[in-house]
PDB file of C-alpha atoms in Angstrom:
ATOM      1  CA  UNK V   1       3.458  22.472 -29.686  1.00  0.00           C
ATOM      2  CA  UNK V   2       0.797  20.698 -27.287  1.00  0.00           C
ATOM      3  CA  UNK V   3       1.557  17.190 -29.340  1.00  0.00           C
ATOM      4  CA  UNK V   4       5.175  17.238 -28.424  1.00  0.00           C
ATOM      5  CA  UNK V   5       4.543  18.470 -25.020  1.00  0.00           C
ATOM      6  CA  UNK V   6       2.138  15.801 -24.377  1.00  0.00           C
ATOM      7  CA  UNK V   7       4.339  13.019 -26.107  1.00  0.00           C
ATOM      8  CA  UNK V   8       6.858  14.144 -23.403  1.00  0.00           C
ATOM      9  CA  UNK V   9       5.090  14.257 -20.565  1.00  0.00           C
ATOM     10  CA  UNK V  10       3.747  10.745 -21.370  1.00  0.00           C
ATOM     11  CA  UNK V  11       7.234   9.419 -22.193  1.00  0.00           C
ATOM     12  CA  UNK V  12       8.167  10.665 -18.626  1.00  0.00           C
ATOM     13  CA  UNK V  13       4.902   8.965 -17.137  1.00  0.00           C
ATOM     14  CA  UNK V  14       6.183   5.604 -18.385  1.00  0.00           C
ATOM     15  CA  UNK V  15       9.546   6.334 -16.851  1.00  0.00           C
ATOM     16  CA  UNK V  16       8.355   7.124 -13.762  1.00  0.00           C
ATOM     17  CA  UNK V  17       5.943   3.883 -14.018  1.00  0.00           C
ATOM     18  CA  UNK V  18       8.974   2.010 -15.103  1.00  0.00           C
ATOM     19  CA  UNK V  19      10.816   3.693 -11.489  1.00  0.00           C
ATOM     20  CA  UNK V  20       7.149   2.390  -9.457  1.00  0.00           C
ATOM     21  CA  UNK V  21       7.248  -0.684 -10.522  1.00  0.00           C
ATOM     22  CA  UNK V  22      11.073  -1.858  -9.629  1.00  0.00           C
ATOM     23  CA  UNK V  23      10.118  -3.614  -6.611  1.00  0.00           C
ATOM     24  CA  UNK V  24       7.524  -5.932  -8.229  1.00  0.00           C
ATOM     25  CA  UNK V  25      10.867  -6.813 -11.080  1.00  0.00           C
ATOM     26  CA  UNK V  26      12.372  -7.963  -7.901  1.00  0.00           C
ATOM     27  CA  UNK V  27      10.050  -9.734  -6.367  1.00  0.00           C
ATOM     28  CA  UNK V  28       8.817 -11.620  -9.759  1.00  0.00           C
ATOM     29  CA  UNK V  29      12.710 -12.535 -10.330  1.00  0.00           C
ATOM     30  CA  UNK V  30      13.879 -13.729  -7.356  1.00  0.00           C
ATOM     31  CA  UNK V  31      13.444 -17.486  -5.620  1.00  0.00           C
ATOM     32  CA  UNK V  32      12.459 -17.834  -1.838  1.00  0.00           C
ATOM     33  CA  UNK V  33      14.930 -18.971   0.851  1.00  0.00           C
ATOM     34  CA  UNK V  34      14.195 -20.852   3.791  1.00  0.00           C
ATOM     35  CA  UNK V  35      13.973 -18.855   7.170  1.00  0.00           C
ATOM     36  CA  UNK V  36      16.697 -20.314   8.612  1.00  0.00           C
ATOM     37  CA  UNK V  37      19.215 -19.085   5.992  1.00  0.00           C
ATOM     38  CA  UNK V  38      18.516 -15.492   6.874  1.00  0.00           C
ATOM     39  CA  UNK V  39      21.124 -15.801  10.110  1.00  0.00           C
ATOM     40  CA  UNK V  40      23.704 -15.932   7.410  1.00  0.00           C
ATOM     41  CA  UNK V  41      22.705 -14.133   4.622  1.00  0.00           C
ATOM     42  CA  UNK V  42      24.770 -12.003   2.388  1.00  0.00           C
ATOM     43  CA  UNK V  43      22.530  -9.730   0.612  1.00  0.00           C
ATOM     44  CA  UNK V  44      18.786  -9.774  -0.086  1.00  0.00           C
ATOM     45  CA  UNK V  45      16.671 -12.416   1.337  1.00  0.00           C
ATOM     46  CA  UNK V  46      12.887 -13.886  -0.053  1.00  0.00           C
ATOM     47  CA  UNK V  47      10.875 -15.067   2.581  1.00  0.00           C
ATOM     48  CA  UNK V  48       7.653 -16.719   3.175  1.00  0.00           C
ATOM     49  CA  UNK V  49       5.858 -18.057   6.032  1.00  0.00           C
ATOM     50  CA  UNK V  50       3.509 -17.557   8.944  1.00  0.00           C
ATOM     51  CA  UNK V  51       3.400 -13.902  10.286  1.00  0.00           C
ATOM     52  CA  UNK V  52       2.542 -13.517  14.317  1.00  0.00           C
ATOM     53  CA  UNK V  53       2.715 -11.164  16.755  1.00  0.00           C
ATOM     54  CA  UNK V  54       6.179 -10.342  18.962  1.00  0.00           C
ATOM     55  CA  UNK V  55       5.167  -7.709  21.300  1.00  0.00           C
ATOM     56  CA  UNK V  56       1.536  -7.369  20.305  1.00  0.00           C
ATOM     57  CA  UNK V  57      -0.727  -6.025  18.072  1.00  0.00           C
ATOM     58  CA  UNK V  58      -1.534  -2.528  16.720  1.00  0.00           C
ATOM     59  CA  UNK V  59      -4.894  -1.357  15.997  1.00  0.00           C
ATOM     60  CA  UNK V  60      -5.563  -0.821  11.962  1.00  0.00           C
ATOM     61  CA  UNK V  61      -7.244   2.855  12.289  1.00  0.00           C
ATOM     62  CA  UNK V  62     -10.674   2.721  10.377  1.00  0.00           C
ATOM     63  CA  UNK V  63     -12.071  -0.771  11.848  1.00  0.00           C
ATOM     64  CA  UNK V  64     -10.244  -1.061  15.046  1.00  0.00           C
ATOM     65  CA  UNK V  65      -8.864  -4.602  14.177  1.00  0.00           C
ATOM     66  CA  UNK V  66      -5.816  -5.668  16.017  1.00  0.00           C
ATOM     67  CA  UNK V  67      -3.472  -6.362  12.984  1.00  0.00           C
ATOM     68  CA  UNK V  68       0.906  -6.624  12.369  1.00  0.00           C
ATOM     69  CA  UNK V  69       0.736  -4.034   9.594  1.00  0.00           C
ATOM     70  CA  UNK V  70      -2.043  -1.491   7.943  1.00  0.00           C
ATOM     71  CA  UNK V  71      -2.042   0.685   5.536  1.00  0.00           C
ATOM     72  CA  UNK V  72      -4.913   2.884   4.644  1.00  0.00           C
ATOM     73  CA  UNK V  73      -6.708   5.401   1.864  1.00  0.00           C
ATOM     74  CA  UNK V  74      -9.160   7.719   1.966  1.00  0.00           C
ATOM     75  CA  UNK V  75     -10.838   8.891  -1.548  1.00  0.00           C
ATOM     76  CA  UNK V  76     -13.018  11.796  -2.521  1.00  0.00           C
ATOM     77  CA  UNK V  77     -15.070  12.379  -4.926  1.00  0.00           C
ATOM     78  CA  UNK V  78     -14.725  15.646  -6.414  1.00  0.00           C
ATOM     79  CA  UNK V  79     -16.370  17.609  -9.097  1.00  0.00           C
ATOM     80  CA  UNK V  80     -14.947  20.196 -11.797  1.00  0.00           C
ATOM     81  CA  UNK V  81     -17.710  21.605 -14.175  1.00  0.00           C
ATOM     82  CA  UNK V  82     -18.909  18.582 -16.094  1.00  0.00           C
ATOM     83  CA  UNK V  83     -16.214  15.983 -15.267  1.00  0.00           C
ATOM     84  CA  UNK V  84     -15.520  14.090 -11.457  1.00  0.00           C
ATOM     85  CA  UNK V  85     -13.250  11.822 -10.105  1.00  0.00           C
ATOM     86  CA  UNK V  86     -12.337   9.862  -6.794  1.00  0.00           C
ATOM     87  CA  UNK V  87      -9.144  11.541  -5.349  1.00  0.00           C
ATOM     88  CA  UNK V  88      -6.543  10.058  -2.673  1.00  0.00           C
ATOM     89  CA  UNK V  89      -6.877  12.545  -0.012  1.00  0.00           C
ATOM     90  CA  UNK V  90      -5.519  10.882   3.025  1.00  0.00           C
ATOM     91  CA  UNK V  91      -3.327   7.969   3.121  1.00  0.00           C
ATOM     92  CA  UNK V  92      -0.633   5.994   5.544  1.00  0.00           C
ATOM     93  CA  UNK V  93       0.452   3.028   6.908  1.00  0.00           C
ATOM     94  CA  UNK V  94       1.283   1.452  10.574  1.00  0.00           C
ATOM     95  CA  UNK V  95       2.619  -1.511  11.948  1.00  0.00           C
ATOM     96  CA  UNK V  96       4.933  -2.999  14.750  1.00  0.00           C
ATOM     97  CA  UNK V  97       7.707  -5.885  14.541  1.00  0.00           C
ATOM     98  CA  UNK V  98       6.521  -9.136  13.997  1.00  0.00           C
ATOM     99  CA  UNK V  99       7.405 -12.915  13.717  1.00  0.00           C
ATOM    100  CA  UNK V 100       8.046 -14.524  10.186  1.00  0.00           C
ATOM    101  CA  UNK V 101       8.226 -18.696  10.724  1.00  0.00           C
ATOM    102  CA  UNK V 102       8.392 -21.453   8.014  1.00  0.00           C
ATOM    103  CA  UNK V 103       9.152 -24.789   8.759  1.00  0.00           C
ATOM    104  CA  UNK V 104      12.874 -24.435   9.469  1.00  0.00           C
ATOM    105  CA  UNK V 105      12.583 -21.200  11.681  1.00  0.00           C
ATOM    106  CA  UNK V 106      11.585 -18.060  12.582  1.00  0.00           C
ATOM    107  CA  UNK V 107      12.832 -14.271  11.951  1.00  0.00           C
ATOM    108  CA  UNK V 108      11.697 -10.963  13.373  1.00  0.00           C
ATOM    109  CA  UNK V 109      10.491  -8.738  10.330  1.00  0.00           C
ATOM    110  CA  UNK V 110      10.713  -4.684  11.102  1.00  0.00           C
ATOM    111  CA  UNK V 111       8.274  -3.159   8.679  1.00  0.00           C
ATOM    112  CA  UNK V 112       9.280   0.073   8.753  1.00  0.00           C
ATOM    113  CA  UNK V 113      10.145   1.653   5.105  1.00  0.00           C
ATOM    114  CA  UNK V 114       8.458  -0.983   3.502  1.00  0.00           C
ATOM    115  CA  UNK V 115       6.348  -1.468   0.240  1.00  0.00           C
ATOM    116  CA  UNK V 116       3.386  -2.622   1.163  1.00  0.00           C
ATOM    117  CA  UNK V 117       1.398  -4.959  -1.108  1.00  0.00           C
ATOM    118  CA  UNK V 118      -1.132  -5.822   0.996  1.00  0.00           C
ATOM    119  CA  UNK V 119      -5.012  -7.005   0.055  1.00  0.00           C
ATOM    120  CA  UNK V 120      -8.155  -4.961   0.546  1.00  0.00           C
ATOM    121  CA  UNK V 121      -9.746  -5.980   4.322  1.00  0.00           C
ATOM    122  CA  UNK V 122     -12.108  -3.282   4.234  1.00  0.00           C
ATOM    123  CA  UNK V 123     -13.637  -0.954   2.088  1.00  0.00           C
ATOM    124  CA  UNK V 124     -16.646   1.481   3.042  1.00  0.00           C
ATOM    125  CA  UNK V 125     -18.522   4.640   0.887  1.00  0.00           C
ATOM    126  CA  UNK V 126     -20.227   7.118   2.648  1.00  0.00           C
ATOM    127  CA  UNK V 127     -22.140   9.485   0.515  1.00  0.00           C
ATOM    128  CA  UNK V 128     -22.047  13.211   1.325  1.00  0.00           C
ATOM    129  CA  UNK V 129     -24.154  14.239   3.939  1.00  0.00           C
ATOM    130  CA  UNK V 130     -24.249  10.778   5.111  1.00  0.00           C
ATOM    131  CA  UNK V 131     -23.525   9.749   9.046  1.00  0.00           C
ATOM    132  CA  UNK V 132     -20.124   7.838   9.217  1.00  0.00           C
ATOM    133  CA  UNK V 133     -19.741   4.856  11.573  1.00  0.00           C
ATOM    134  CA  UNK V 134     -18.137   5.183  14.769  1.00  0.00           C
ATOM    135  CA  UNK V 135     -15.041   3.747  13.826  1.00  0.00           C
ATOM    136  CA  UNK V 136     -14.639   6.338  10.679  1.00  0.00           C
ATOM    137  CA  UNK V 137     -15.694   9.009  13.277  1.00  0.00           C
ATOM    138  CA  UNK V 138     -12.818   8.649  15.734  1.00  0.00           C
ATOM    139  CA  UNK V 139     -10.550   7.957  12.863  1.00  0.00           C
ATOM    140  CA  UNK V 140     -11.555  11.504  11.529  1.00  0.00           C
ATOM    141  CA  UNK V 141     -10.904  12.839  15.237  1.00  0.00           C
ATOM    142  CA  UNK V 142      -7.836  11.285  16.082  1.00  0.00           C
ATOM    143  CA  UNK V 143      -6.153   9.930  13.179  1.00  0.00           C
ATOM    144  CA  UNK V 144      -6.887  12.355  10.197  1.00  0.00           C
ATOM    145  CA  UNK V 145      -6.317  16.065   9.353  1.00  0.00           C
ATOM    146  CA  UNK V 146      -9.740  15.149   7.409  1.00  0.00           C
ATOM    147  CA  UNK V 147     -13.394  17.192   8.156  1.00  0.00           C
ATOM    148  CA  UNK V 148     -16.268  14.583   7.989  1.00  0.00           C
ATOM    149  CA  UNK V 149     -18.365  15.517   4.948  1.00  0.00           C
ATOM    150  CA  UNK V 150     -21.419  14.373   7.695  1.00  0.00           C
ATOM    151  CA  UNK V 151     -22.273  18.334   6.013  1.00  0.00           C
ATOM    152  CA  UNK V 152     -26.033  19.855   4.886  1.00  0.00           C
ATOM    153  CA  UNK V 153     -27.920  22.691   3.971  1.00  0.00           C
ATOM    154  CA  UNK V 154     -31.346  23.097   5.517  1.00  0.00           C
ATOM    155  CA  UNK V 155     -33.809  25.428   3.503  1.00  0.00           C
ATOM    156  CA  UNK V 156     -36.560  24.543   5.596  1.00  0.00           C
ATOM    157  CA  UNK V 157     -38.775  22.809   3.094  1.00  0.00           C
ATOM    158  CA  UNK V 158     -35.995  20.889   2.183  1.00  0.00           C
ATOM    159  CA  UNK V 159     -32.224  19.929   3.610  1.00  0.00           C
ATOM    160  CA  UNK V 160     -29.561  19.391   0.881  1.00  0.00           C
ATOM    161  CA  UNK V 161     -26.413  17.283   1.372  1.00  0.00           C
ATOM    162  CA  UNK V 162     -23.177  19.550   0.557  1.00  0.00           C
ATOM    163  CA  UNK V 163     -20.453  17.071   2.032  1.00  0.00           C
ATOM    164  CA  UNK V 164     -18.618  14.937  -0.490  1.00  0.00           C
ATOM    165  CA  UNK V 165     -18.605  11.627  -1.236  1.00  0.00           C
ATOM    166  CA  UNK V 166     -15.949   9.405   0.391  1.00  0.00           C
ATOM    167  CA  UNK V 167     -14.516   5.592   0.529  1.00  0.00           C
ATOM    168  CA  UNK V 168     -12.357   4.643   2.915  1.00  0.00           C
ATOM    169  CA  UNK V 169      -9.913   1.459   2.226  1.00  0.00           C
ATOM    170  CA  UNK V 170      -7.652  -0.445   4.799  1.00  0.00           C
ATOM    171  CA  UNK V 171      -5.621  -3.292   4.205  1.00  0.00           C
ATOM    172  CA  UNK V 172      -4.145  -5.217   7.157  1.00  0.00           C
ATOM    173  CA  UNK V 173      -1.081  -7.836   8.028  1.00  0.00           C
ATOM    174  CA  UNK V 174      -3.282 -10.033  10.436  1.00  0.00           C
ATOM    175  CA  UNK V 175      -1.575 -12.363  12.803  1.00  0.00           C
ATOM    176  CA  UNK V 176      -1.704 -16.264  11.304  1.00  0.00           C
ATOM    177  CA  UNK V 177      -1.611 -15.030   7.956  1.00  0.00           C
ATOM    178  CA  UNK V 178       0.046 -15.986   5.125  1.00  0.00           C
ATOM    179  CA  UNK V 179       3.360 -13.187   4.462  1.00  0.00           C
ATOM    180  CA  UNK V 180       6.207 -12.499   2.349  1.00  0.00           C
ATOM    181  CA  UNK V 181       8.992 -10.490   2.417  1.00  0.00           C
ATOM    182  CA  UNK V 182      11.924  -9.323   0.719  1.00  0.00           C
ATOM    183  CA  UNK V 183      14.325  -7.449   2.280  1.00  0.00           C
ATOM    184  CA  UNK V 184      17.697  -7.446   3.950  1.00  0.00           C
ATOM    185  CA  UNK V 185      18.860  -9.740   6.944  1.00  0.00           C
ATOM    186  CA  UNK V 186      21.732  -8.680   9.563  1.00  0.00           C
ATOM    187  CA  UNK V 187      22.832 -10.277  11.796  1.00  0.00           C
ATOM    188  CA  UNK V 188      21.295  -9.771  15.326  1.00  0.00           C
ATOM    189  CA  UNK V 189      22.371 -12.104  18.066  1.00  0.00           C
ATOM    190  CA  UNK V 190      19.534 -10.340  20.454  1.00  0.00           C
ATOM    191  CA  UNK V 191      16.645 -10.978  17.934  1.00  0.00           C
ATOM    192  CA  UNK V 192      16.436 -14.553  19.535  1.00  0.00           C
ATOM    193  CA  UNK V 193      13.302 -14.709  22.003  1.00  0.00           C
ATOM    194  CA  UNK V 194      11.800 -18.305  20.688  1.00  0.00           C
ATOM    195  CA  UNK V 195      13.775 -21.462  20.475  1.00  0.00           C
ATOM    196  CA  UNK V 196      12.976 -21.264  16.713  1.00  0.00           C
ATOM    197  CA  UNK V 197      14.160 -17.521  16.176  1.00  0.00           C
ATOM    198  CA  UNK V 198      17.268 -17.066  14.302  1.00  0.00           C
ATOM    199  CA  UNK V 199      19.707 -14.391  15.374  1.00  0.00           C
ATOM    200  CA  UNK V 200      18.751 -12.311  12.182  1.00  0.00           C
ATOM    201  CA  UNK V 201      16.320  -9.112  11.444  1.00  0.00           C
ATOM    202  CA  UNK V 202      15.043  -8.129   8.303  1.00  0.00           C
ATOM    203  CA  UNK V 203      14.298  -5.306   6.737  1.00  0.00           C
ATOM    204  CA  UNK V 204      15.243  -1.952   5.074  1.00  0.00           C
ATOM    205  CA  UNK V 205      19.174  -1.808   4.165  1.00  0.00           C
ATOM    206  CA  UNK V 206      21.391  -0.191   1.411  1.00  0.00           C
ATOM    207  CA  UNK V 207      22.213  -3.786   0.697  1.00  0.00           C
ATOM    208  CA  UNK V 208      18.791  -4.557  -1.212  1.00  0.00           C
ATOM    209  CA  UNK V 209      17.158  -3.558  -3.648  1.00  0.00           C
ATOM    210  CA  UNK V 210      13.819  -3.206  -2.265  1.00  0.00           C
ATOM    211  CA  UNK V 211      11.817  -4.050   0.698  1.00  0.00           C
ATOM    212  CA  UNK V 212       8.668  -5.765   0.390  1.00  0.00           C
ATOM    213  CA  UNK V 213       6.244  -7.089   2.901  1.00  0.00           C
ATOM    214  CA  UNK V 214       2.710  -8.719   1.569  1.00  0.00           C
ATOM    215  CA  UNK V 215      -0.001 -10.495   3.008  1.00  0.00           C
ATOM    216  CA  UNK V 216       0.380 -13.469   0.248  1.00  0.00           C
ATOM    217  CA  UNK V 217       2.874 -15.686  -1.355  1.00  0.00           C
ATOM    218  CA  UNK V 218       5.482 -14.460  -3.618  1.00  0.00           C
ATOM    219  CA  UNK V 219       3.125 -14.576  -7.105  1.00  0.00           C
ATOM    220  CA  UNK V 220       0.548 -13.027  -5.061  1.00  0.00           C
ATOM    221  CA  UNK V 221       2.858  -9.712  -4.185  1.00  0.00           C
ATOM    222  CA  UNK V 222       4.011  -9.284  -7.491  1.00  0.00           C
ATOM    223  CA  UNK V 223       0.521  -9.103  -8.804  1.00  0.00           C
ATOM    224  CA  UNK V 224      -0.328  -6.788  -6.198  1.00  0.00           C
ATOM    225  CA  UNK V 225       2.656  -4.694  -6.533  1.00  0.00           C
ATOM    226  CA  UNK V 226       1.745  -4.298 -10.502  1.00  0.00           C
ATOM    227  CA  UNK V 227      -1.963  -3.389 -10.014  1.00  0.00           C
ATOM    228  CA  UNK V 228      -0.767  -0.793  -7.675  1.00  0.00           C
ATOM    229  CA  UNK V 229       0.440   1.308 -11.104  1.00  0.00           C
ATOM    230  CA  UNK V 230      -1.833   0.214 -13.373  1.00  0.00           C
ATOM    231  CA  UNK V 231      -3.564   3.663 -13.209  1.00  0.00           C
ATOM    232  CA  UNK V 232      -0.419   5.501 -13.783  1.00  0.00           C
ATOM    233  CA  UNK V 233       0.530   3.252 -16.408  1.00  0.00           C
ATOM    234  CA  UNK V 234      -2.893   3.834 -17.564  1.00  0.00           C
ATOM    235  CA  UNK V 235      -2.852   7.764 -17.917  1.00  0.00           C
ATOM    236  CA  UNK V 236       0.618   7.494 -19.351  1.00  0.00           C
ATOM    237  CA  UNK V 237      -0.821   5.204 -22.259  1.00  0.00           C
ATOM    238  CA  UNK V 238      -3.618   8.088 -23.029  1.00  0.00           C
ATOM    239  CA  UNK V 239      -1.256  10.950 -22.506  1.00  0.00           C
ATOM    240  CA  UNK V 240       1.342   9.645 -24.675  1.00  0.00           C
ATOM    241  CA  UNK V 241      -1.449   8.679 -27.482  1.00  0.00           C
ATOM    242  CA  UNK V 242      -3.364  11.772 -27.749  1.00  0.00           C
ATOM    243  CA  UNK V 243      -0.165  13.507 -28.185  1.00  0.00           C
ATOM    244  CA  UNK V 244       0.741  11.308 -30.654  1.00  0.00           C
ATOM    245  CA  UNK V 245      -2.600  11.763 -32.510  1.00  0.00           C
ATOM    246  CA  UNK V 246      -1.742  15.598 -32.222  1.00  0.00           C
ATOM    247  CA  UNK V 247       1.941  15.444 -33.325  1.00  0.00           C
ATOM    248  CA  UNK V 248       0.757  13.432 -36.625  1.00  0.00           C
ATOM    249  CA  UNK V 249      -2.149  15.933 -37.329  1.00  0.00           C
ATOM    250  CA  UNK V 250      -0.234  18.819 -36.917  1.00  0.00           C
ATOM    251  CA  UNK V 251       2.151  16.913 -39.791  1.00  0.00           C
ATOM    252  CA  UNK V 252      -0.687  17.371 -42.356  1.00  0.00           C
TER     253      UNK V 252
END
């Protein structure tokens, strides 16, 4: 019974892939709008443009960058008898409001709820036992329900590292970058603070079908959104192969 079993489970790891990957069929489908259209939207909007700062900046928590949005993941690696593998441990993501402007105007973006498909700014490994930077240090302090693996044993003739090996990813919105988003405008006659601002804000709604903010242009997010489940698509290919390999010799 282990074939079916794992044909099943597989089945229902390409389903839930299938669920993952609905905002990248959005995003791939759709065609951008100008800014300026947003005021009067009805529905889902695709924007692209220049993102910068409304109220300020927040500060991404493992390099202390000022940045619009960050989003951030700590792995482990972790050992079971013979076999290892880098875990997700910690994870999360930040941001505040920010400005959106193309050539025919500008739109305040609210972040919150979003998918984020955002590119690598910063990656570090620190092996167990190792010293972590300052930055990773008052992230572990302040930000993280995470120990620091900065751990040893010390036999006398000879000190042993027992912490674990870690890497720690963030990937930031940075003010004058390139953005896009998809997500749903209303109409706000108080979002005007700029000559250019519309009287619009978008972002999460029961109106659209997903909400999408990205540090590239359109093509750009979708890619990123896809890579984002390739390893779930990944284990549901093996999964639903080996079972399938069981199932047929179980038939003979």
């Amino acid at each position: 019974m282990v074939g079916p079993a794992l044909l099943l489970l597989g089945i229902a790891g390409f389903l839930y892939t299938g669920y993952r990957l609905r905002p990248a069929y959005h995003v791939y489908r759709g065609d951008t709008d100008d800014v300026i259209a947003a005021e009067r939207a009805d529905g889902p909007v695709e924007l692209e443009g220049t993102a910068s700062e409304i109220t300020g900046t927040v500060e991404a928590p493992l390099t202390g960058t000022p940045c619009l949005v960050y989003e951030y993941e700590v792995e482990e690696l972790r050992s079971s008898g013979k076999n290892s593998s880098w875990d997700t441990v910690d994870s999360g993501m930040g941001g505040l409001p920010f400005r959106l402007e193309d050539r025919t105007a500008s739109v305040r973006i609210e972040p919150v709820g979003a998918d984020l498909a955002l590119s690598t700014s910063a990656s570090t490994r620190i092996d167990g036992g190792e010293r972590e930077p300052e930055s990773i240090r008052r992230f572990l302090e302040h930000e993280s329900d995470l120990e620091s693996e900065n751990t040893s044993l010390d036999l006398g003739v000879v000190e042993f590292a027992t912490g674990n090996d870690r890497k720690y990813h963030e990937r930031r919105l940075d003010p004058g970058e390139e953005a896009y988003v998809f997500g749903q405008s209303r109409y706000d006659v108080e979002a005007r603070e700029t000559m250019r601002d519309i009287s619009a804000i978008v972002g999460d709604g029961p109106d659209t079908p997903a909400f999408v903010v990205a540090d590239s242009c359109q093509d750009g997010a979708a890619r990123l959104l896809v890579r984002q489940q390739l390893s779930w698509l990944a284990i549901s290919a093996i999964v639903f192969v080996f079972g399938l390999w069981m199932t047929a010799a179980m038939a003979f």
